[in-house]
PDB file of C-alpha atoms in Angstrom:
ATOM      1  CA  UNK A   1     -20.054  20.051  -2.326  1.00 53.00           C
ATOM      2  CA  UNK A   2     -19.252  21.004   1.307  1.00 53.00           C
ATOM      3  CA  UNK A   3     -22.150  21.161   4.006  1.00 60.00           C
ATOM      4  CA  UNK A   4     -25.673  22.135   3.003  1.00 58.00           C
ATOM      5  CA  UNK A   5     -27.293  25.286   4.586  1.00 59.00           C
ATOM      6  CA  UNK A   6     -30.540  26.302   3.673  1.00 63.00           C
ATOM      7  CA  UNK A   7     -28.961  29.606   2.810  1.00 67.00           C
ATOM      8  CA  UNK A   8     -27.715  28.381  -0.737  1.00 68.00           C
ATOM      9  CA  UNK A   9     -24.804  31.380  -1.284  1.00 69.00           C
ATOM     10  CA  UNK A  10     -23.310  30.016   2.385  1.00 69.00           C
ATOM     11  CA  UNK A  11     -23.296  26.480   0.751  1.00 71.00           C
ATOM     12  CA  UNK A  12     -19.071  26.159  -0.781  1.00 74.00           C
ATOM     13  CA  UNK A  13     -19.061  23.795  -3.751  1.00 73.00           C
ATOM     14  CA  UNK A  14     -15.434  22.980  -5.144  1.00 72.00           C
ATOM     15  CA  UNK A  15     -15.629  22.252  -9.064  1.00 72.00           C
ATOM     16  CA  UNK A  16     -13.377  18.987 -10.044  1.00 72.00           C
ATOM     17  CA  UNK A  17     -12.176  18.282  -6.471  1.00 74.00           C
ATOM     18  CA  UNK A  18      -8.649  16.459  -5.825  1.00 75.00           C
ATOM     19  CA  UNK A  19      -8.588  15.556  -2.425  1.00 79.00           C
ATOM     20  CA  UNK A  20      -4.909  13.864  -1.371  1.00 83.00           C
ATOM     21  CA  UNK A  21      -4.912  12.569   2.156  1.00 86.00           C
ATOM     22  CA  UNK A  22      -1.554  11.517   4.234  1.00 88.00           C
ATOM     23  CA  UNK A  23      -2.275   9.666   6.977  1.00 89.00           C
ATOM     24  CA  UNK A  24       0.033   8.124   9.121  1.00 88.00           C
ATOM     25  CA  UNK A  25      -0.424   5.051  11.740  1.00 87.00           C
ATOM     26  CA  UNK A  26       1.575   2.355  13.108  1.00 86.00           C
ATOM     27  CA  UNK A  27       2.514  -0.884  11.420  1.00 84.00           C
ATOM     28  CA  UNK A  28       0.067  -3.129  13.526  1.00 82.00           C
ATOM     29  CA  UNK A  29      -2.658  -1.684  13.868  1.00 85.00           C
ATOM     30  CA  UNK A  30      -3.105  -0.598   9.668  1.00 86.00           C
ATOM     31  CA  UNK A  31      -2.267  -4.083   9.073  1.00 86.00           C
ATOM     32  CA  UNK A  32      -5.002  -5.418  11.421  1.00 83.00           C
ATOM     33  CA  UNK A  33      -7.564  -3.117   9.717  1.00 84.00           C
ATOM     34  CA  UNK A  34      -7.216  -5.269   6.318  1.00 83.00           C
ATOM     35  CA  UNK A  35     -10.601  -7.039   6.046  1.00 82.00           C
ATOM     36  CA  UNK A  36     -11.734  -8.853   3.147  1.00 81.00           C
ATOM     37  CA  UNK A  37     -14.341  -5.634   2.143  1.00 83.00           C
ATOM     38  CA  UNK A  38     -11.646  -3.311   2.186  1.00 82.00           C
ATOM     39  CA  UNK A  39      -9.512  -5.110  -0.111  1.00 82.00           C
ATOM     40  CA  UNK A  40     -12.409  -5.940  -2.967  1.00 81.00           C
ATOM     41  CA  UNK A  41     -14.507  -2.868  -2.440  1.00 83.00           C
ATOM     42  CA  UNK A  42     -11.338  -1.498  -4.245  1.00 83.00           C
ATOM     43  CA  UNK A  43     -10.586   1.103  -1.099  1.00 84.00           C
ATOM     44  CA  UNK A  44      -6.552  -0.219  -0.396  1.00 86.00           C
ATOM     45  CA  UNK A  45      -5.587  -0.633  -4.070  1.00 88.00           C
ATOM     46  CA  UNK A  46      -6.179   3.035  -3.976  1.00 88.00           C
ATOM     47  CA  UNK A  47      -3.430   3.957  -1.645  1.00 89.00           C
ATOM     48  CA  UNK A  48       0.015   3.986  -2.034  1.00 92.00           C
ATOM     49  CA  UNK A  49       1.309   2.109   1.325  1.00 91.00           C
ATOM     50  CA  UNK A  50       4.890   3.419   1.970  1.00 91.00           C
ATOM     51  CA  UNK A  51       6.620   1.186   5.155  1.00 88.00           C
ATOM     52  CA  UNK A  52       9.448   1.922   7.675  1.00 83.00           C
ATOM     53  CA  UNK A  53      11.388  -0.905   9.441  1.00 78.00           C
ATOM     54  CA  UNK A  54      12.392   0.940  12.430  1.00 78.00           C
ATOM     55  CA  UNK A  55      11.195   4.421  14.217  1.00 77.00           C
ATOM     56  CA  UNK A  56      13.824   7.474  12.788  1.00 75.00           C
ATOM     57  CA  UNK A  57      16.066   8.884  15.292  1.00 82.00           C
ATOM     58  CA  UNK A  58      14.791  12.012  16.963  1.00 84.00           C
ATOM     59  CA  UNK A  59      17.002  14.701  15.491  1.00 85.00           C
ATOM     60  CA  UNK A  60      16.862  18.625  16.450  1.00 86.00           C
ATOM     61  CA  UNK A  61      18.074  20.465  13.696  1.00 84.00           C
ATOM     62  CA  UNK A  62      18.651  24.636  13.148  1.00 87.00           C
ATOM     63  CA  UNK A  63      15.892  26.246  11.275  1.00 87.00           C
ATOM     64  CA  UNK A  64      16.195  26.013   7.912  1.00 87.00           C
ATOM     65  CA  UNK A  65      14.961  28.476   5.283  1.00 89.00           C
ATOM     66  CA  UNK A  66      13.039  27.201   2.170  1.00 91.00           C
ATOM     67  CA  UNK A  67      15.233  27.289  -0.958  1.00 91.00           C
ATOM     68  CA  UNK A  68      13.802  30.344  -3.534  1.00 91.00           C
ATOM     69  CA  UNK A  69      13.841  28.088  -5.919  1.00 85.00           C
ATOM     70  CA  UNK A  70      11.182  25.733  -4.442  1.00 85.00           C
ATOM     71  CA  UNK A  71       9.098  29.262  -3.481  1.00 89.00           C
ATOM     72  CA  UNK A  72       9.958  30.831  -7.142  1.00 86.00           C
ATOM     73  CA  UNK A  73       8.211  27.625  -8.755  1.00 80.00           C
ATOM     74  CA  UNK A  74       5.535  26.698  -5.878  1.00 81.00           C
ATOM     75  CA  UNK A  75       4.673  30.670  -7.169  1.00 83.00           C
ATOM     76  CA  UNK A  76       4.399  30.455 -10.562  1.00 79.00           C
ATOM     77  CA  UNK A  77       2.238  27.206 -10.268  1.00 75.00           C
ATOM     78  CA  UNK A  78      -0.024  29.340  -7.917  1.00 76.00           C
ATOM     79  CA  UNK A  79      -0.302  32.096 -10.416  1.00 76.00           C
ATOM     80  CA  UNK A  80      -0.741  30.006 -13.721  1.00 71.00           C
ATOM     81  CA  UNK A  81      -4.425  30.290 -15.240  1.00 66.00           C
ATOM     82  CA  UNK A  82      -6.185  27.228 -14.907  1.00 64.00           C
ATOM     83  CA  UNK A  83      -8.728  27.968 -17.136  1.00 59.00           C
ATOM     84  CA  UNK A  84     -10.043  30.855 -19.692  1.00 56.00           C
ATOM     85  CA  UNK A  85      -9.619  34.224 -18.422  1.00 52.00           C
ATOM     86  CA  UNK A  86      -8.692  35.279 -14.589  1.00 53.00           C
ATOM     87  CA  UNK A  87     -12.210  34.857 -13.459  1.00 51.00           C
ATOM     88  CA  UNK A  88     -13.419  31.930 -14.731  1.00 55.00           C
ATOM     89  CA  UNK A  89      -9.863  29.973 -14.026  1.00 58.00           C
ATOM     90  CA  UNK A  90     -10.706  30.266 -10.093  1.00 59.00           C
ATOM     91  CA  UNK A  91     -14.793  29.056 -10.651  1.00 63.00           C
ATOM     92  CA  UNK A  92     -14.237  26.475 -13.285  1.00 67.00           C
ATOM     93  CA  UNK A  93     -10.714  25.278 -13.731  1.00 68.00           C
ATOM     94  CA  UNK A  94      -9.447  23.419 -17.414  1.00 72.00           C
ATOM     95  CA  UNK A  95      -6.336  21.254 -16.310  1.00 74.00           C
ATOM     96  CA  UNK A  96      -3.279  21.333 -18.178  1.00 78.00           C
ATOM     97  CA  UNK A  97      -2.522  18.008 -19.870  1.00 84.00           C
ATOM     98  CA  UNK A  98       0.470  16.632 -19.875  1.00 89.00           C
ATOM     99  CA  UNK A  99       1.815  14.343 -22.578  1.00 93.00           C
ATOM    100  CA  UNK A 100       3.651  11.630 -22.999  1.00 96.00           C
ATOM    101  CA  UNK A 101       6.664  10.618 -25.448  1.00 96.00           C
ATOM    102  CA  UNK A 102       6.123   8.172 -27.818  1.00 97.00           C
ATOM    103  CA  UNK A 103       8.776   5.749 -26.007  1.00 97.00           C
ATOM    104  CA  UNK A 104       6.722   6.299 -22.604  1.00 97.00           C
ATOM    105  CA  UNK A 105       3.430   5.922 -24.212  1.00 97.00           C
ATOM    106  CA  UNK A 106       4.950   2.455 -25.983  1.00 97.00           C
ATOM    107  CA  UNK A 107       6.307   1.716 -22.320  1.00 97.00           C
ATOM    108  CA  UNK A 108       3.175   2.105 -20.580  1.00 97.00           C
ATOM    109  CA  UNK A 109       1.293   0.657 -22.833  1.00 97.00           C
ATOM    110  CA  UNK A 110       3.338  -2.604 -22.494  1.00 97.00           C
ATOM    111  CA  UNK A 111       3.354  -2.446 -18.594  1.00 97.00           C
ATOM    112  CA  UNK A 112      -0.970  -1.651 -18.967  1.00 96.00           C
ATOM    113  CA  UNK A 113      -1.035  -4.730 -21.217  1.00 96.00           C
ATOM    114  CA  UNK A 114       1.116  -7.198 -19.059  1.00 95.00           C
ATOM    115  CA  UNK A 115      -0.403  -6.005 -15.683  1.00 94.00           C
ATOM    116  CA  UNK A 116      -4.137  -6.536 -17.169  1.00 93.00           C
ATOM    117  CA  UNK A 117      -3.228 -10.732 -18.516  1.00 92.00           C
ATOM    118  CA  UNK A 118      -1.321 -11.210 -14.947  1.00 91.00           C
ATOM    119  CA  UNK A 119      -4.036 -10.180 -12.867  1.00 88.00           C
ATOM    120  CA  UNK A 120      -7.143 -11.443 -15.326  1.00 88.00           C
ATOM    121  CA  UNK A 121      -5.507 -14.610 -15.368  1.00 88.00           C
ATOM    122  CA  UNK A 122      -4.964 -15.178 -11.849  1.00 84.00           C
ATOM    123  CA  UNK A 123      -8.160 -16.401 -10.251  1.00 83.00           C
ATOM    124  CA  UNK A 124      -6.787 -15.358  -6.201  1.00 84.00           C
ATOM    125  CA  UNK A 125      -9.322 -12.321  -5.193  1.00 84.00           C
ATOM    126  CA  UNK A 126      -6.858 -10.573  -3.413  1.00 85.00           C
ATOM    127  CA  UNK A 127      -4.511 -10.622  -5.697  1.00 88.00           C
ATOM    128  CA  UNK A 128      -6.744  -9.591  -8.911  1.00 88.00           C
ATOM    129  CA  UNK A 129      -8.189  -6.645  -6.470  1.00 88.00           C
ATOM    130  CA  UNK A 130      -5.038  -5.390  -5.433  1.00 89.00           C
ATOM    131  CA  UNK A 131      -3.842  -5.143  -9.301  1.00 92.00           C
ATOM    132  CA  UNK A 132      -6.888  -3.580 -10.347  1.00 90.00           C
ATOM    133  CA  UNK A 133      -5.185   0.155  -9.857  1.00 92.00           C
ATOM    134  CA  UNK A 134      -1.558  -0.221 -10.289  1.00 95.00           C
ATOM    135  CA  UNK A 135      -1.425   0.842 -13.952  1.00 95.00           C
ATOM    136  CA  UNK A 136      -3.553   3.882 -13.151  1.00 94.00           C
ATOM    137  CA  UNK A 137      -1.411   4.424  -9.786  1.00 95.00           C
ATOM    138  CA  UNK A 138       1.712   4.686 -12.337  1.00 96.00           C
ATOM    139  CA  UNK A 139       0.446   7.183 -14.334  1.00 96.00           C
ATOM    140  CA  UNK A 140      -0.531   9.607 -11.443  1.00 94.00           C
ATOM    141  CA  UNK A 141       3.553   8.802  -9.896  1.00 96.00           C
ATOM    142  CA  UNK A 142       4.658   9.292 -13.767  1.00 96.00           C
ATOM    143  CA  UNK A 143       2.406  12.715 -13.751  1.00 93.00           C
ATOM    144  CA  UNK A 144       4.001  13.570 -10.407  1.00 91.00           C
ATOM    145  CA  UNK A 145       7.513  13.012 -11.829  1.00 93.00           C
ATOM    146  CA  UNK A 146       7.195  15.197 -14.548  1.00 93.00           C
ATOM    147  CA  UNK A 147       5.440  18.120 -13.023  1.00 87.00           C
ATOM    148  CA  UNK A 148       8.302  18.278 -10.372  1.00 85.00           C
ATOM    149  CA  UNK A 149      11.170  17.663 -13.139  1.00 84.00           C
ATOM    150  CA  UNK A 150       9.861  19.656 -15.759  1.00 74.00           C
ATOM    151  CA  UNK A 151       7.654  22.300 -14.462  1.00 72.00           C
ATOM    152  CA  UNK A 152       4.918  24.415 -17.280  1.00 72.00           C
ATOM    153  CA  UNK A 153       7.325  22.419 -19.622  1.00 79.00           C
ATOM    154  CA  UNK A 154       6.299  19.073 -18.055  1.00 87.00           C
ATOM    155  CA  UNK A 155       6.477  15.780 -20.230  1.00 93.00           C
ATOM    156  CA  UNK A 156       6.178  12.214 -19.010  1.00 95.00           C
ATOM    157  CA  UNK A 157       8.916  10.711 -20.820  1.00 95.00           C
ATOM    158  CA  UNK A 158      10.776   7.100 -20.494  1.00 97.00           C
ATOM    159  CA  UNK A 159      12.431   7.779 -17.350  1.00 96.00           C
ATOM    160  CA  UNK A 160       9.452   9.102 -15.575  1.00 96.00           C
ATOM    161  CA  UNK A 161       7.516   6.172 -16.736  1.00 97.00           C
ATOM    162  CA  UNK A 162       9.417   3.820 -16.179  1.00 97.00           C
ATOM    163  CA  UNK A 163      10.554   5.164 -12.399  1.00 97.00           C
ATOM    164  CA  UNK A 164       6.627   5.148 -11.759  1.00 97.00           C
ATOM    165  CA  UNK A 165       5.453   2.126 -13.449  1.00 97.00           C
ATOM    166  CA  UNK A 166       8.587  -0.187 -11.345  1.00 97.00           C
ATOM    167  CA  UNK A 167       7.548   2.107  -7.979  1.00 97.00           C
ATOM    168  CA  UNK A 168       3.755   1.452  -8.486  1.00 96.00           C
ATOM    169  CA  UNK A 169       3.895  -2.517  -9.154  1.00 96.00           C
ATOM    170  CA  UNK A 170       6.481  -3.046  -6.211  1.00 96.00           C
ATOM    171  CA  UNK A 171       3.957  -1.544  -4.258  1.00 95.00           C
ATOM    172  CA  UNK A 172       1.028  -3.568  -5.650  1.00 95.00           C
ATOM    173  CA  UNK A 173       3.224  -7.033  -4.808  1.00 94.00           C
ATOM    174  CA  UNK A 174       3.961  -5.791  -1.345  1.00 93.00           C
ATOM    175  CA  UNK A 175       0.185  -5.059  -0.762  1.00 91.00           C
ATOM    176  CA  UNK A 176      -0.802  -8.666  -1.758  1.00 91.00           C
ATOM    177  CA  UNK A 177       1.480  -9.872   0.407  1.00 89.00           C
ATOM    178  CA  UNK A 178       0.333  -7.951   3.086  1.00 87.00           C
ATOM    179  CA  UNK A 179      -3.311  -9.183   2.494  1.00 87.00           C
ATOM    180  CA  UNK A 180      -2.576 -12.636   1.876  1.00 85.00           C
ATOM    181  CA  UNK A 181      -0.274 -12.551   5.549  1.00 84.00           C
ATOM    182  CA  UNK A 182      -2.767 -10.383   7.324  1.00 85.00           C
ATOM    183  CA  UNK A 183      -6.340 -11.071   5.962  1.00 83.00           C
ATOM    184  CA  UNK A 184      -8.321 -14.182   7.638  1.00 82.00           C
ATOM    185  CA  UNK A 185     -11.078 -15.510   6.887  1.00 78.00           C
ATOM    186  CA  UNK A 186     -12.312 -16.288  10.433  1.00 81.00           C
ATOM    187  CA  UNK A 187     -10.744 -16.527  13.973  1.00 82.00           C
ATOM    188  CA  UNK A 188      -9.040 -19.877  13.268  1.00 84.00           C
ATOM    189  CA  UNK A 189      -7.718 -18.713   9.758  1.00 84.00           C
ATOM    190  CA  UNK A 190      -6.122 -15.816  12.015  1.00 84.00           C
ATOM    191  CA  UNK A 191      -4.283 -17.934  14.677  1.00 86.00           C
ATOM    192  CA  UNK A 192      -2.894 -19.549  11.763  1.00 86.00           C
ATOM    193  CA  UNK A 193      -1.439 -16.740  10.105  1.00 85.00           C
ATOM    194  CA  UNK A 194      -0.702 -15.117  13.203  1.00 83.00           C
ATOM    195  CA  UNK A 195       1.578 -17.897  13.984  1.00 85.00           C
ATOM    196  CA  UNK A 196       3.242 -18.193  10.304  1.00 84.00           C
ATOM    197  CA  UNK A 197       4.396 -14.538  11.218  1.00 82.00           C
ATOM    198  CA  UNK A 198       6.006 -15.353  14.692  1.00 80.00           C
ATOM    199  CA  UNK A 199       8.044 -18.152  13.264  1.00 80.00           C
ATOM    200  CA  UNK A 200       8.851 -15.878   9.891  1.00 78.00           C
ATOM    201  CA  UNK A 201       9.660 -12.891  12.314  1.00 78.00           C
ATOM    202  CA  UNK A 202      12.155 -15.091  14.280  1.00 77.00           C
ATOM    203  CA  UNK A 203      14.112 -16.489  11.070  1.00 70.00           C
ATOM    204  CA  UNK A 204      14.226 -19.883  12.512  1.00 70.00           C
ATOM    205  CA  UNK A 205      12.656 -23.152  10.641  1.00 75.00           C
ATOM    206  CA  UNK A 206      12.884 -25.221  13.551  1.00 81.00           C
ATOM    207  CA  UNK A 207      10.642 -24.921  16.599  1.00 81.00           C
ATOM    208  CA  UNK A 208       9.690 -27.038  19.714  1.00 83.00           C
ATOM    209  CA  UNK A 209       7.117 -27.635  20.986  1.00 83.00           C
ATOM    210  CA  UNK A 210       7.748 -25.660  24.316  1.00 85.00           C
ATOM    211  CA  UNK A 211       8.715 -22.620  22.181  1.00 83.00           C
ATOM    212  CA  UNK A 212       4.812 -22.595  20.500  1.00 84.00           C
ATOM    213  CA  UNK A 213       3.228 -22.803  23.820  1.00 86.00           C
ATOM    214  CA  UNK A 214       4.932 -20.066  24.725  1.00 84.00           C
ATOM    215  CA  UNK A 215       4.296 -17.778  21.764  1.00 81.00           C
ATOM    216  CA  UNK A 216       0.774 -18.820  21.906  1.00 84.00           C
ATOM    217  CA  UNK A 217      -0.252 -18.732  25.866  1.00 84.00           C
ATOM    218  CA  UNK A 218      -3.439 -16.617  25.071  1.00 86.00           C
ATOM    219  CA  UNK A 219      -4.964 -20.499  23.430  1.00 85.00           C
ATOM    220  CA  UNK A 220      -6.311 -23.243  25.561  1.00 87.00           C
ATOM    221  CA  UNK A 221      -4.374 -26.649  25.288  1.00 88.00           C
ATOM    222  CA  UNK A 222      -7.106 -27.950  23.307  1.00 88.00           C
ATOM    223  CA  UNK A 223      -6.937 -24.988  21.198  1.00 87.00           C
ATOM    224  CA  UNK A 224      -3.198 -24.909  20.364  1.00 87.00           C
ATOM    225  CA  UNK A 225      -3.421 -28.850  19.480  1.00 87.00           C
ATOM    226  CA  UNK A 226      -6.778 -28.361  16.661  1.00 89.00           C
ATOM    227  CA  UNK A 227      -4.348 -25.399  15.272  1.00 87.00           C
ATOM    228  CA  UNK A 228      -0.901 -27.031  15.349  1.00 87.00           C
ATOM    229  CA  UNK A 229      -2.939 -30.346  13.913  1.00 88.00           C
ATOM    230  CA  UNK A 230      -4.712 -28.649  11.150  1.00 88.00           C
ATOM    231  CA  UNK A 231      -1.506 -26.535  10.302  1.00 86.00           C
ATOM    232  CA  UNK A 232       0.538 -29.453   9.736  1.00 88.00           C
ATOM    233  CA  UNK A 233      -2.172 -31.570   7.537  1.00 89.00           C
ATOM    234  CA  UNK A 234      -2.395 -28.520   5.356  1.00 85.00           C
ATOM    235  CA  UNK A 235       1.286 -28.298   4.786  1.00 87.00           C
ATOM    236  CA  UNK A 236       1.798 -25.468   6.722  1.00 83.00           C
ATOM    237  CA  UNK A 237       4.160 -27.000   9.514  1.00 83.00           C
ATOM    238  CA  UNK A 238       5.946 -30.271   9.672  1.00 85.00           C
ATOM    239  CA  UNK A 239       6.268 -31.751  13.110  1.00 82.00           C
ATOM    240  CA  UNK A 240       9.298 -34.115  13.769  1.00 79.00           C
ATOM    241  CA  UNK A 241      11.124 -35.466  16.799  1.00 74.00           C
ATOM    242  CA  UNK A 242      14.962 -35.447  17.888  1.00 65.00           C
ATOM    243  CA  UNK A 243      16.483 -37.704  20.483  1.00 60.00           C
ATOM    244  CA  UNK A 244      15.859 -40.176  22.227  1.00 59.00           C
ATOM    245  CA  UNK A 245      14.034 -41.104  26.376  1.00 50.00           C
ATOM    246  CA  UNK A 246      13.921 -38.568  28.454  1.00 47.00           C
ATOM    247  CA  UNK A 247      15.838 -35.815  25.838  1.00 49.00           C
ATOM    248  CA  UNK A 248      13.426 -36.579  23.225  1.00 48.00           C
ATOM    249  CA  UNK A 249      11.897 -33.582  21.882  1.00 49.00           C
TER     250      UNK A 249
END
């Protein structure tokens, strides 16, 4: 239902809405927004979180026309009754069903059934919330497949399912490791993991001690010793020395 007048006919009311949302933003500042709600109010296991490594090249290209083929079957989806008779289909819409083969309904009944014990049996909350849509996330990919594969003659079959299912929990292991990098429990809990990425960003395993100070000016010298301390009790670093007098580091 869209806005309320107090005219009722000027009030628009959409019957079995779909709404799909892109949205676009840069790497640091979506990551930042994971909070601890977002993730087990069920919100981000709703989304399917595609990543880029590096900014595409700008490229100017000629105009292009569309292919007919995508216009001839964008067309005929237009056109196609959604519901009984021509009036009705536009007021209250009936939405074809698409089926599934008996090897894809075997298939996603297997991945359903192996998601459900992974997650149940896990007892990490991000974790179980992040799983708690992937199986349903494959079947709208698998329904997405078909449609564009197989048109009014659609039908989810192994290779659809299977495309979707792989797609939807590589997705799902990416986001909990996302959460798990990016979600803290409190300031501290972030410095920590905010470090963890600088030394996993710079692929080295060794670090000294002038190298963390510099990576983490923003924290007071009493600050950067609690964190470096409680980061190596935990298990998280292990501090060492090399050399010896004045060359010991």
């Amino acid at each position: 239902k869209g806005k309320a007048y107090a005219d009722r006919d000027k009030t628009t009311k959409i019957i079995q809405p779909c709404a799909c949302i892109h949205g676009m933003t840069t790497p640091e500042k979506f990551y930042n927004s994971l909070t601890q709600e977002s993730i087990s109010g069920g919100f981000i296991s709703r989304l399917f979180i595609f990543e880029i490594e590096s900014t595409p090249k700008t490229i100017i290209k000629p105009r292009q026309e569309i292919p007919q083929g995508i216009i001839d079957q964008a067309k005929k989806w237009f056109k196609k009754p959604c519901g009984p008779g021509d009036i009705l289909a536009n007021i209250y819409p009936n939405p074809t069903v698409i089926g599934y083969t008996a090897e894809a309904t075997l298939y996603l009944n297997d991945f359903i059934d192996r998601i459900d014990k992974y997650s149940t049996q896990n007892h990490d909350m991000i974790l179980r919330s992040c799983y708690t849509r992937t199986a349903e996330k494959a079947m709208r990919l698998a329904l997405l497949y078909a449609c564009s594969a197989g048109g009014f003659d659609a039908v989810i079959n192994i290779k659809a399912i299977t495309w979707a299912c792989e797609l939807s929990e590589y997705l799902t292991k990416r986001l909990v490791y996302l959460a798990k990098g990016w979600i803290a429990a409190n300031d501290f809990d972030k410095e920590q993991k905010n470090l963890l990425r600088l030394f996993e960003k710079a692929k080295k395993k060794v670090f000294t001690l002038s190298e963390i100070c510099r990576k983490t000016q923003h924290l007071r010298l009493n600050e950067r010793n609690i964190l470096i301390d409680s980061m190596v009790a935990s298990g998280l670093l292990f501090r060492g020395t090399e050399g010896d007098g004045v060359r010991r580091k």
